[in-house]
Coordinates of C-alpha atoms in Angstrom, one line a residue:
Chain A
X1 CA 42.1 80.3 76.5
X2 CA 43.3 80.6 72.9
X3 CA 45.0 83.7 71.6
X4 CA 42.4 84.3 69.0
X5 CA 38.7 84.0 69.2
X6 CA 36.2 83.8 66.4
X7 CA 33.8 86.6 66.0
X8 CA 31.3 84.4 64.1
X9 CA 30.9 80.7 64.5
X10 CA 31.5 78.3 61.6
X11 CA 31.5 78.8 57.9
X12 CA 28.8 81.2 56.9
X13 CA 29.0 81.2 53.1
X14 CA 25.9 79.4 51.9
X15 CA 26.4 76.7 49.3
X16 CA 24.8 78.7 46.5
X17 CA 27.1 81.7 47.0
X18 CA 30.3 79.6 46.8
X19 CA 32.5 80.3 43.9
X20 CA 32.9 77.0 42.0
X21 CA 36.0 76.5 39.9
X22 CA 34.7 75.2 36.5
X23 CA 35.6 71.5 36.2
X24 CA 38.4 70.6 33.8
X25 CA 40.2 73.9 33.7
X26 CA 42.9 73.3 36.3
X27 CA 45.0 70.3 37.2
X28 CA 46.4 69.8 40.7
X29 CA 49.4 67.5 40.9
X30 CA 48.7 64.5 43.1
X31 CA 52.3 64.6 44.4
X32 CA 53.4 68.1 44.8
X33 CA 49.9 69.8 44.8
X34 CA 51.0 72.5 42.4
X35 CA 48.3 73.7 40.1
X36 CA 48.5 74.2 36.4
X37 CA 46.0 74.7 33.7
X38 CA 44.8 71.5 32.1
X39 CA 45.9 72.9 28.7
X40 CA 49.5 73.4 29.9
X41 CA 49.4 70.0 31.6
X42 CA 48.3 68.3 28.4
X43 CA 51.0 70.1 26.5
X44 CA 53.5 68.8 29.0
X45 CA 52.3 65.2 28.1
X46 CA 50.4 65.0 31.4
X47 CA 53.6 65.3 33.5
X48 CA 53.8 67.8 36.3
X49 CA 56.0 70.7 35.2
X50 CA 57.1 71.2 38.8
X51 CA 57.9 67.8 40.2
X52 CA 57.9 65.5 37.1
X53 CA 55.1 63.3 38.4
X54 CA 53.7 61.3 35.5
X55 CA 49.9 61.4 35.8
X56 CA 48.1 58.2 35.0
X57 CA 46.6 58.5 31.5
X58 CA 44.6 56.2 29.3
X59 CA 45.0 54.6 25.9
X60 CA 43.5 57.7 24.2
X61 CA 46.3 59.9 25.4
X62 CA 49.0 57.4 24.7
X63 CA 47.7 56.8 21.2
X64 CA 47.8 60.6 20.6
X65 CA 51.3 60.7 21.9
X66 CA 52.8 57.8 20.0
X67 CA 51.0 57.5 16.7
X68 CA 52.0 60.0 14.0
X69 CA 49.6 62.9 14.2
X70 CA 47.6 60.6 16.6
X71 CA 46.2 58.8 13.6
X72 CA 45.3 55.2 14.2
X73 CA 42.7 52.4 13.6
X74 CA 41.3 50.7 16.6
X75 CA 41.1 46.9 16.7
X76 CA 38.2 45.0 18.2
X77 CA 36.8 48.0 20.1
X78 CA 33.4 46.3 20.7
X79 CA 34.6 43.2 22.4
X80 CA 33.0 42.9 25.9
X81 CA 33.0 40.5 28.8
X82 CA 30.8 37.4 28.8
X83 CA 30.7 37.0 32.6
X84 CA 31.6 33.3 32.3
X85 CA 31.2 32.4 36.0
X86 CA 28.1 34.5 36.8
X87 CA 30.3 35.9 39.5
X88 CA 28.8 37.6 42.4
X89 CA 30.3 38.9 45.6
X90 CA 28.8 41.9 47.3
X91 CA 27.8 43.0 43.8
X92 CA 27.2 41.3 40.5
X93 CA 30.1 41.3 38.2
X94 CA 27.8 42.4 35.3
X95 CA 26.7 45.4 37.3
X96 CA 30.2 46.4 38.2
X97 CA 31.1 46.0 34.5
X98 CA 28.2 48.2 33.3
X99 CA 29.0 50.8 36.0
X100 CA 32.5 51.0 34.8
X101 CA 31.5 51.3 31.2
X102 CA 29.2 54.2 32.1
X103 CA 31.7 55.9 34.4
X104 CA 34.7 55.8 32.1
X105 CA 33.1 55.9 28.7
X106 CA 35.5 53.0 27.8
X107 CA 34.7 49.5 26.7
X108 CA 37.4 47.6 28.5
X109 CA 40.6 47.9 30.4
X110 CA 42.7 47.7 27.2
X111 CA 42.5 49.4 23.8
X112 CA 44.5 48.2 20.8
X113 CA 45.2 49.9 17.5
X114 CA 47.5 50.0 14.6
X115 CA 49.0 53.0 12.8
X116 CA 52.4 54.6 12.2
X117 CA 55.1 55.6 14.7
X118 CA 57.8 57.7 13.1
X119 CA 56.6 56.5 9.8
X120 CA 56.9 52.8 10.8
X121 CA 53.9 50.5 10.9
X122 CA 53.2 49.4 14.5
X123 CA 50.5 47.8 16.6
X124 CA 50.0 49.4 20.1
X125 CA 48.0 48.0 23.0
X126 CA 47.4 50.2 26.0
X127 CA 45.7 49.6 29.3
X128 CA 43.1 51.9 30.9
X129 CA 43.6 51.9 34.6
X130 CA 40.3 53.4 35.5
X131 CA 38.4 50.5 34.0
X132 CA 38.2 48.1 37.0
X133 CA 41.8 48.8 38.0
X134 CA 43.1 48.0 34.5
X135 CA 42.5 44.4 35.5
X136 CA 43.0 41.6 33.0
X137 CA 40.0 39.4 32.2
X138 CA 39.1 37.4 29.1
X139 CA 38.5 40.5 26.9
X140 CA 41.9 42.1 27.8
X141 CA 43.6 38.8 27.0
X142 CA 41.7 38.3 23.8
X143 CA 42.2 41.9 22.6
X144 CA 46.0 41.7 23.2
X145 CA 46.1 38.3 21.6
X146 CA 44.3 39.6 18.5
X147 CA 46.5 42.6 18.4
X148 CA 49.6 40.3 18.4
X149 CA 47.9 38.3 15.6
X150 CA 47.7 41.5 13.6
X151 CA 51.4 42.0 14.3
X152 CA 52.2 38.5 13.2
X153 CA 50.1 38.7 10.0
X154 CA 51.6 42.0 8.8
X155 CA 55.0 41.7 10.4
X156 CA 54.5 44.8 12.4
X157 CA 56.3 45.5 15.7
X158 CA 54.1 45.3 18.8
X159 CA 54.2 47.8 21.7
X160 CA 52.3 47.2 24.9
X161 CA 51.7 49.9 27.5
X162 CA 50.9 48.2 30.8
X163 CA 49.0 49.8 33.6
X164 CA 47.1 47.3 35.7
X165 CA 46.5 45.9 39.2
X166 CA 46.7 42.4 37.7
X167 CA 44.2 39.6 37.0
X168 CA 40.5 40.3 37.2
X169 CA 39.3 38.3 40.2
X170 CA 35.7 38.2 38.9
X171 CA 36.8 36.0 36.0
X172 CA 38.9 33.8 38.3
X173 CA 40.7 31.0 36.3
X174 CA 39.6 32.6 33.0
X175 CA 41.7 35.6 33.9
X176 CA 44.6 33.5 35.1
X177 CA 44.7 31.8 31.7
X178 CA 45.0 35.1 29.9
X179 CA 48.5 35.2 31.2
X180 CA 49.2 32.0 29.2
X181 CA 47.2 33.2 26.2
X182 CA 49.1 36.5 25.9
X183 CA 52.6 35.1 26.7
X184 CA 52.2 32.3 24.2
X185 CA 51.3 34.7 21.5
X186 CA 54.4 36.7 22.3
X187 CA 56.4 33.5 22.0
X188 CA 55.1 33.2 18.5
X189 CA 56.1 36.8 17.8
X190 CA 59.5 36.1 19.1
X191 CA 59.9 33.1 16.8
X192 CA 59.2 35.3 13.8
X193 CA 61.8 37.8 14.9
X194 CA 59.2 40.7 15.2
X195 CA 60.2 43.2 17.9
X196 CA 58.1 43.6 21.1
X197 CA 58.5 46.7 23.3
X198 CA 57.0 46.6 26.7
X199 CA 56.3 49.9 28.4
X200 CA 55.5 49.7 32.2
X201 CA 53.7 52.6 33.7
X202 CA 52.2 53.3 37.1
X203 CA 51.1 50.8 38.4
X204 CA 52.0 47.4 36.9
X205 CA 51.5 44.5 39.2
X206 CA 50.3 40.9 39.6
X207 CA 49.4 38.8 36.6
X208 CA 50.3 41.5 34.1
X209 CA 53.8 41.8 35.5
X210 CA 54.0 38.0 35.5
X211 CA 53.2 37.8 31.9
X212 CA 53.4 40.2 28.9
X213 CA 54.8 43.3 30.8
X214 CA 58.1 41.6 31.7
X215 CA 58.6 39.9 28.3
X216 CA 59.6 42.7 26.1
X217 CA 62.7 42.6 23.9
X218 CA 63.2 45.8 25.7
X219 CA 61.3 46.8 28.9
X220 CA 60.9 50.5 29.4
X221 CA 59.3 52.2 32.4
X222 CA 58.1 55.7 33.1
X223 CA 59.8 57.3 36.1
X224 CA 58.5 56.6 39.6
X225 CA 56.0 53.9 38.5
X226 CA 55.0 51.1 40.9
X227 CA 56.0 47.8 39.4
X228 CA 56.0 44.4 41.1
X229 CA 54.5 41.0 41.3
X230 CA 53.0 41.0 44.8
X231 CA 51.5 44.3 45.9
X232 CA 53.5 46.3 48.4
X233 CA 51.0 45.7 51.2
X234 CA 51.2 41.9 50.7
X235 CA 55.0 42.1 50.8
X236 CA 54.9 44.2 53.9
X237 CA 52.7 41.7 55.6
X238 CA 54.9 38.8 54.5
X239 CA 58.1 40.2 55.9
X240 CA 56.5 41.9 58.9
X241 CA 58.5 45.1 58.6
X242 CA 58.5 48.4 56.7
X243 CA 59.6 48.3 53.1
X244 CA 62.8 50.1 52.1
X245 CA 62.3 53.4 50.4
X246 CA 61.9 53.2 46.7
X247 CA 61.0 49.5 46.8
X248 CA 59.2 48.4 43.6
X249 CA 59.7 51.6 41.8
X250 CA 60.9 51.9 38.2
X251 CA 64.3 53.0 39.6
X252 CA 64.4 49.9 41.8
X253 CA 63.6 47.6 38.9
X254 CA 66.3 49.2 36.7
X255 CA 68.8 48.8 39.5
X256 CA 67.9 45.1 39.8
X257 CA 68.2 44.4 36.1
X258 CA 64.6 44.1 35.0
X259 CA 64.3 47.2 32.9
X260 CA 66.4 48.4 29.9
X261 CA 65.9 52.0 30.7
X262 CA 63.5 54.6 32.2
X263 CA 62.1 57.2 29.9
X264 CA 60.4 60.5 30.5
X265 CA 57.0 60.3 28.8
X266 CA 58.0 63.0 26.3
X267 CA 60.9 60.9 25.0
X268 CA 59.0 57.7 24.8
X269 CA 58.1 57.9 21.1
X270 CA 61.6 58.9 20.0
X271 CA 63.2 56.1 22.0
X272 CA 60.8 53.4 20.8
X273 CA 61.2 54.7 17.2
X274 CA 65.0 54.5 17.5
X275 CA 64.8 50.9 18.8
X276 CA 62.5 49.9 16.0
X277 CA 64.9 51.5 13.5
X278 CA 67.7 49.5 14.9
X279 CA 65.8 46.2 14.9
X280 CA 63.1 46.3 12.3
X281 CA 63.8 48.7 9.5
X282 CA 64.9 47.3 6.2
X283 CA 68.6 46.5 6.5
X284 CA 71.0 47.3 3.6
X285 CA 71.3 43.7 2.7
X286 CA 68.1 41.8 1.9
X287 CA 66.7 40.2 5.1
X288 CA 64.0 38.1 3.5
X289 CA 66.6 35.5 2.3
X290 CA 67.4 34.7 5.8
X291 CA 64.0 34.9 7.5
X292 CA 60.7 33.7 6.4
Chain B
X1 CA 44.6 10.2 60.5
X2 CA 43.6 13.8 61.0
X3 CA 39.9 14.5 60.4
X4 CA 38.5 17.7 58.8
X5 CA 35.4 19.3 60.3
X6 CA 33.0 17.8 57.8
X7 CA 34.5 14.3 58.4
X8 CA 33.4 14.2 62.1
X9 CA 30.7 11.6 61.5
X10 CA 33.3 9.3 59.9
X11 CA 35.6 9.8 62.9
X12 CA 32.9 8.9 65.3
X13 CA 31.9 5.7 63.4
X14 CA 35.6 4.7 63.1
X15 CA 36.0 5.1 66.8
X16 CA 32.9 3.0 67.5
X17 CA 34.1 0.3 65.1
X18 CA 37.6 0.2 66.7
X19 CA 35.9 -0.1 70.2
X20 CA 33.7 -2.9 69.0
X21 CA 36.6 -4.8 67.6
X22 CA 38.7 -4.3 70.8
X23 CA 35.8 -5.5 72.9
X24 CA 35.4 -8.6 70.7
X25 CA 39.1 -9.4 71.3
X26 CA 39.0 -8.7 75.0
X27 CA 35.8 -10.5 75.9
X28 CA 36.0 -13.1 73.2
X29 CA 32.3 -12.6 72.5
X30 CA 31.0 -12.7 69.0
X31 CA 30.4 -9.1 67.9
X32 CA 30.6 -9.8 64.2
X33 CA 27.1 -8.7 63.6
X34 CA 27.5 -5.2 65.1
X35 CA 30.9 -4.9 63.6
X36 CA 29.6 -5.7 60.1
X37 CA 26.7 -3.2 60.7
X38 CA 29.1 -0.5 61.7
X39 CA 31.3 -1.2 58.7
X40 CA 28.4 -0.9 56.4
X41 CA 27.3 2.3 58.0
X42 CA 30.8 3.7 57.8
X43 CA 31.0 2.9 54.1
X44 CA 27.7 4.5 53.3
X45 CA 28.5 7.6 55.4
X46 CA 31.8 8.0 53.6
X47 CA 30.1 7.7 50.3
X48 CA 27.5 10.3 51.3
X49 CA 30.0 12.8 52.6
X50 CA 32.6 12.5 49.8
X51 CA 30.2 12.4 47.0
X52 CA 28.8 15.8 47.6
X53 CA 31.8 17.8 48.7
X54 CA 31.4 21.5 48.5
X55 CA 34.1 23.6 46.7
X56 CA 35.4 24.7 50.1
X57 CA 35.6 21.2 51.4
X58 CA 37.6 20.2 48.4
X59 CA 40.0 23.1 49.1
X60 CA 40.3 21.7 52.6
X61 CA 41.1 18.2 51.3
X62 CA 43.6 19.6 48.9
X63 CA 45.5 21.0 51.9
X64 CA 45.1 18.0 54.1
X65 CA 48.3 17.7 56.2
X66 CA 48.7 14.0 55.3
X67 CA 48.1 14.5 51.6
X68 CA 51.1 13.2 49.6
X69 CA 53.4 15.9 48.1
X70 CA 55.5 16.0 44.9
X71 CA 58.6 14.0 46.0
X72 CA 56.4 11.3 47.5
X73 CA 54.7 10.8 44.1
X74 CA 58.0 10.9 42.2
X75 CA 59.7 8.4 44.5
X76 CA 56.8 6.0 44.4
X77 CA 56.1 6.3 40.6
X78 CA 59.8 5.9 39.7
X79 CA 60.4 3.2 42.3
X80 CA 63.3 5.2 43.5
X81 CA 64.8 5.6 40.0
X82 CA 65.0 9.3 40.5
X83 CA 68.0 11.6 40.1
X84 CA 67.2 14.9 41.8
X85 CA 68.9 17.9 40.3
X86 CA 69.4 21.2 42.1
X87 CA 70.0 24.9 41.6
X88 CA 69.1 27.6 39.1
X89 CA 72.8 28.3 38.3
X90 CA 72.3 31.9 39.2
X91 CA 71.4 32.5 42.8
X92 CA 70.7 29.3 44.8
X93 CA 68.7 26.1 45.1
X94 CA 65.1 26.8 45.8
X95 CA 63.8 24.1 48.2
X96 CA 60.2 24.9 47.3
X97 CA 60.7 23.7 43.8
X98 CA 62.1 20.3 43.1
X99 CA 63.0 18.4 39.9
X100 CA 65.1 15.9 38.2
X101 CA 65.3 12.8 35.9
X102 CA 62.9 9.9 36.8
X103 CA 62.3 6.6 35.1
X104 CA 58.7 5.8 34.6
X105 CA 58.4 2.1 33.6
X106 CA 61.5 2.5 31.5
X107 CA 60.4 5.9 30.2
X108 CA 62.9 8.7 31.1
X109 CA 61.0 11.8 32.2
X110 CA 61.9 15.2 33.5
X111 CA 59.9 15.9 36.7
X112 CA 59.4 19.3 38.1
X113 CA 57.1 20.5 40.9
X114 CA 56.6 22.5 44.0
X115 CA 57.4 20.7 47.2
X116 CA 55.6 21.3 50.6
X117 CA 57.1 20.1 53.9
X118 CA 55.8 17.1 55.8
X119 CA 56.2 18.6 59.3
X120 CA 56.7 21.9 60.9
X121 CA 60.4 22.0 60.4
X122 CA 60.2 20.8 56.8
X123 CA 57.4 23.1 56.0
X124 CA 59.7 26.0 56.8
X125 CA 62.6 24.4 54.9
X126 CA 60.3 24.1 51.9
X127 CA 58.9 27.6 52.4
X128 CA 55.4 26.1 52.5
X129 CA 55.7 25.2 48.8
X130 CA 56.0 28.9 47.8
X131 CA 58.9 29.2 45.3
X132 CA 61.1 32.2 44.8
X133 CA 62.2 33.4 41.3
X134 CA 65.1 31.0 41.4
X135 CA 62.7 28.1 41.8
X136 CA 61.0 29.0 38.5
X137 CA 64.4 29.5 36.9
X138 CA 65.5 26.1 38.2
X139 CA 62.4 24.5 36.7
X140 CA 63.0 26.3 33.4
X141 CA 66.6 25.0 33.4
X142 CA 65.4 21.5 33.8
X143 CA 62.7 21.9 31.1
X144 CA 65.4 23.2 28.7
X145 CA 67.5 20.1 29.6
X146 CA 64.5 17.9 28.8
X147 CA 64.2 19.7 25.5
X148 CA 67.8 19.2 24.7
X149 CA 67.6 15.5 25.3
X150 CA 64.1 15.1 23.8
X151 CA 62.3 13.8 26.9
X152 CA 58.8 14.6 28.1
X153 CA 58.3 16.9 31.1
X154 CA 55.9 16.1 33.9
X155 CA 55.0 19.0 36.1
X156 CA 53.3 18.4 39.5
X157 CA 51.6 21.5 40.8
X158 CA 51.0 22.1 44.5
X159 CA 51.5 25.6 45.7
X160 CA 49.6 28.2 47.8
X161 CA 51.3 30.8 45.5
X162 CA 54.6 32.2 44.5
X163 CA 56.4 33.7 47.5
X164 CA 55.5 37.4 47.9
X165 CA 58.7 38.4 49.7
X166 CA 61.1 41.2 49.5
X167 CA 64.0 39.2 47.9
X168 CA 61.5 37.6 45.5
X169 CA 60.6 41.0 44.2
X170 CA 64.2 42.1 44.0
X171 CA 65.0 39.0 41.9
X172 CA 62.0 39.4 39.6
X173 CA 59.3 37.0 40.6
X174 CA 57.0 38.4 37.9
X175 CA 59.7 38.1 35.2
X176 CA 60.6 34.5 36.3
X177 CA 56.9 33.3 36.0
X178 CA 56.4 35.2 32.8
X179 CA 59.5 33.7 31.2
X180 CA 58.4 30.2 32.2
X181 CA 55.0 30.6 30.6
X182 CA 56.5 32.0 27.5
X183 CA 59.1 29.2 27.1
X184 CA 56.7 26.4 28.1
X185 CA 54.2 27.5 25.4
X186 CA 56.8 26.6 22.7
X187 CA 59.0 24.0 24.4
X188 CA 59.8 21.3 21.9
X189 CA 58.9 18.3 24.0
X190 CA 55.6 17.0 25.4
X191 CA 54.5 18.6 28.7
X192 CA 52.0 17.1 31.1
X193 CA 50.9 19.2 34.1
X194 CA 49.0 17.8 37.0
X195 CA 47.6 19.8 39.9
X196 CA 48.1 17.4 42.8
X197 CA 47.1 19.8 45.6
X198 CA 46.7 23.5 45.5
X199 CA 46.9 25.4 42.2
X200 CA 47.2 29.0 43.2
X201 CA 47.5 31.7 40.6
X202 CA 50.7 32.7 38.8
X203 CA 52.7 30.5 41.2
X204 CA 51.0 27.5 39.7
X205 CA 50.8 28.6 36.1
X206 CA 54.6 29.3 36.2
X207 CA 55.0 25.5 35.7
X208 CA 51.5 25.0 34.3
X209 CA 51.5 25.4 30.5
X210 CA 51.4 22.0 28.8
X211 CA 49.9 19.7 26.2
X212 CA 47.8 18.1 28.9
X213 CA 46.7 20.0 32.0
X214 CA 45.1 17.6 34.5
X215 CA 43.7 18.0 38.0
X216 CA 43.3 15.4 40.7
X217 CA 39.7 15.1 41.9
X218 CA 40.1 17.0 45.2
X219 CA 42.3 19.9 44.2
X220 CA 41.7 23.5 43.3
X221 CA 43.1 25.8 40.6
X222 CA 42.3 29.5 40.4
X223 CA 43.6 33.0 40.2
X224 CA 43.5 33.6 44.0
X225 CA 42.8 31.5 47.1
X226 CA 39.3 31.7 48.5
X227 CA 40.5 33.4 51.6
X228 CA 42.3 36.2 49.8
X229 CA 39.4 36.6 47.5
X230 CA 37.1 36.9 50.5
X231 CA 39.3 39.5 52.1
X232 CA 39.5 41.6 48.9
X233 CA 36.0 41.5 47.6
X234 CA 34.0 41.1 50.8
X235 CA 36.6 42.9 52.9
X236 CA 36.5 40.1 55.5
X237 CA 38.1 36.7 55.9
X238 CA 34.8 35.1 56.7
X239 CA 33.4 34.6 53.2
X240 CA 35.8 31.9 52.1
X241 CA 33.0 29.4 51.4
X242 CA 31.2 31.8 49.2
X243 CA 34.4 32.8 47.5
X244 CA 35.2 29.2 46.9
X245 CA 31.8 28.8 45.3
X246 CA 32.1 31.9 43.2
X247 CA 35.6 31.2 41.9
X248 CA 34.5 27.9 40.3
X249 CA 37.9 26.5 41.3
X250 CA 37.1 22.7 41.4
X251 CA 38.2 20.2 38.9
X252 CA 34.7 19.6 37.4
X253 CA 34.2 23.4 37.0
X254 CA 37.6 23.9 35.4
X255 CA 36.9 21.1 33.0
X256 CA 33.5 22.5 32.2
X257 CA 35.0 25.8 31.4
X258 CA 37.6 24.1 29.1
X259 CA 40.5 25.5 31.2
X260 CA 41.9 22.0 31.9
X261 CA 42.0 18.8 29.9
X262 CA 40.9 16.2 32.3
X263 CA 40.3 15.0 35.9
X264 CA 42.1 12.1 37.6
X265 CA 40.1 10.1 40.2
X266 CA 41.4 9.9 43.8
X267 CA 40.7 7.1 46.3
X268 CA 37.6 7.6 48.3
X269 CA 38.1 10.4 50.8
X270 CA 41.2 11.8 49.1
X271 CA 44.7 10.9 48.0
X272 CA 45.9 10.7 51.6
X273 CA 43.5 7.8 52.4
X274 CA 45.4 5.4 50.1
X275 CA 48.6 7.1 48.9
X276 CA 49.9 3.9 47.2
X277 CA 46.7 3.5 45.2
X278 CA 46.9 7.2 44.2
X279 CA 50.5 6.9 43.0
X280 CA 49.5 3.9 40.9
X281 CA 46.6 5.7 39.4
X282 CA 48.7 8.7 38.5
X283 CA 51.5 6.6 37.1
X284 CA 49.1 4.8 34.8
X285 CA 47.6 8.0 33.6
X286 CA 51.0 9.6 32.9
X287 CA 52.2 6.6 31.0
X288 CA 49.0 6.6 28.9
X289 CA 49.4 10.4 28.1
X290 CA 53.1 10.1 27.4
X291 CA 52.5 7.3 24.9
X292 CA 49.8 9.3 23.2
X293 CA 51.8 12.5 23.0
X294 CA 54.9 10.8 21.8
X295 CA 53.0 9.5 18.8
X296 CA 52.5 13.1 17.5
X297 CA 55.1 15.3 15.8
X298 CA 56.4 18.1 17.9
X299 CA 55.2 20.8 15.5
X300 CA 51.7 19.5 15.6
X301 CA 51.9 19.3 19.4
X302 CA 53.0 22.9 19.8
X303 CA 50.4 24.1 17.3
X304 CA 47.7 22.4 19.4
X305 CA 49.1 23.6 22.7
X306 CA 49.1 27.2 21.4
X307 CA 45.6 26.9 20.0
X308 CA 44.3 25.5 23.2
X309 CA 45.5 28.4 25.3
X310 CA 44.5 30.9 22.6
X311 CA 40.9 29.7 22.9
X312 CA 40.5 30.2 26.7
X313 CA 38.2 33.0 27.6
X314 CA 34.7 34.2 27.5
X315 CA 33.7 37.4 25.6
X316 CA 31.1 38.8 23.4

């Protein structure tokens, strides 16, 4: 016999009498479950004011955060996938793609744009994780390549914010070769002495880690992000035991020498700006005599 | 010789043929007619089977336990004129990635490639051909040496993937592969890459950027193995055949999609049937490519290399 007994069985409030919280007014932190208003959450750059958890945000938010007054011009916004392999598993790739466009209101897993950051011309690419897991297919590779072309043409620094599960399986070897396409463009950027800043955010894994995300002149990460080549589940299966705490986090990568520093999202713009001032602003002596 | 499931008819015919030949010897009767008949049937059966291999069957052939691996190719093609080099100068010597100077008909070449083991013990020693970051860094060290002395690089690709272990993550597997891709795209010497077995994902691409990327006839190259693709997209390991179809991972598919530059023919039934013949074929092909690439200026070569990878993709 329990200590308490119910007077009435079950939940009796009918669905229509339930008090619904209007959507989009409150944000509940995924980590500490503390609730804040969406407005305050946005003001705090989508970082939990209680535990510091950095919520996953898309290109739109990062552009607002990094470009001066949020002003920017998007590049190649209309590019979309050609389904080169007519790929079909349990669903057709084209159906998955259309569903993702509809659900997210985005065109692809990356957006690229140019504008000013602390009054310096820059090109920024940023991945959208909720578009098929931020996976890299032909369009992602092409948009990044074209953004770097813009950087090359106008001698503007390139900033890439990664947030991706890796290659897009439904484009098979096409997606694999995007690793070569993007990395070889970065090699050209490197030869011209134009700075490249890589920002790794939660999560950055697979083919994205094994290409542009790890190739920055500086690699910056947001706190607590999952960053790795193989996913944690695969590594766990490989070694057959539990993974050490903090494995494949930003802090782990910093410790092992693969990041230059970790930055709170609110300091990101200032730190990138400072780096660009150090490396790319007009020096006191004329640079053009030395470099083409 | 080990037979794969789809090779059973060949196994049976070969057994019958051997029996007939034995019987002929023992009983000293003339069986030449039936022997000849069996031989003809065997030949036509082989042709039938090997001509219309499914993608999955090609994957099986690419993993055949008797298929020659990287060092066997290098030893044979250089006729033993091979100076193997070890170590990444940072952590250790990765046994899953081999490399060194080899003489190809008087042509000094830097060889690199993943190495699988030939028996249970060696498979473990070679980590099943799955390199750690130090393997990719060793390969890069050797490629940089080739650049320094202005010699071409030949990369032989045969891996089920880069090793997904704990230490590999600690030492930056992603960074190591990324760095190689980056450096290879602008390396100032000709690079020829050949998939001789399995070309699995970033682990393969980590030594796979070159002026010529070729595949042997019965190999595969893709972003993921058919088994893993099946487990992720179908949530079961049982759809590997469908996954192999869907991934378009065979040499003809890769060529059609302009993701590789050419296909090298194998002896009937696969490289393991006549390894010596295979080594000769590849050697001839490599010498032809090297002569051609050496005739171009390096700036032109790099420009074309970059343009080739920049073109890969399908979008609207």
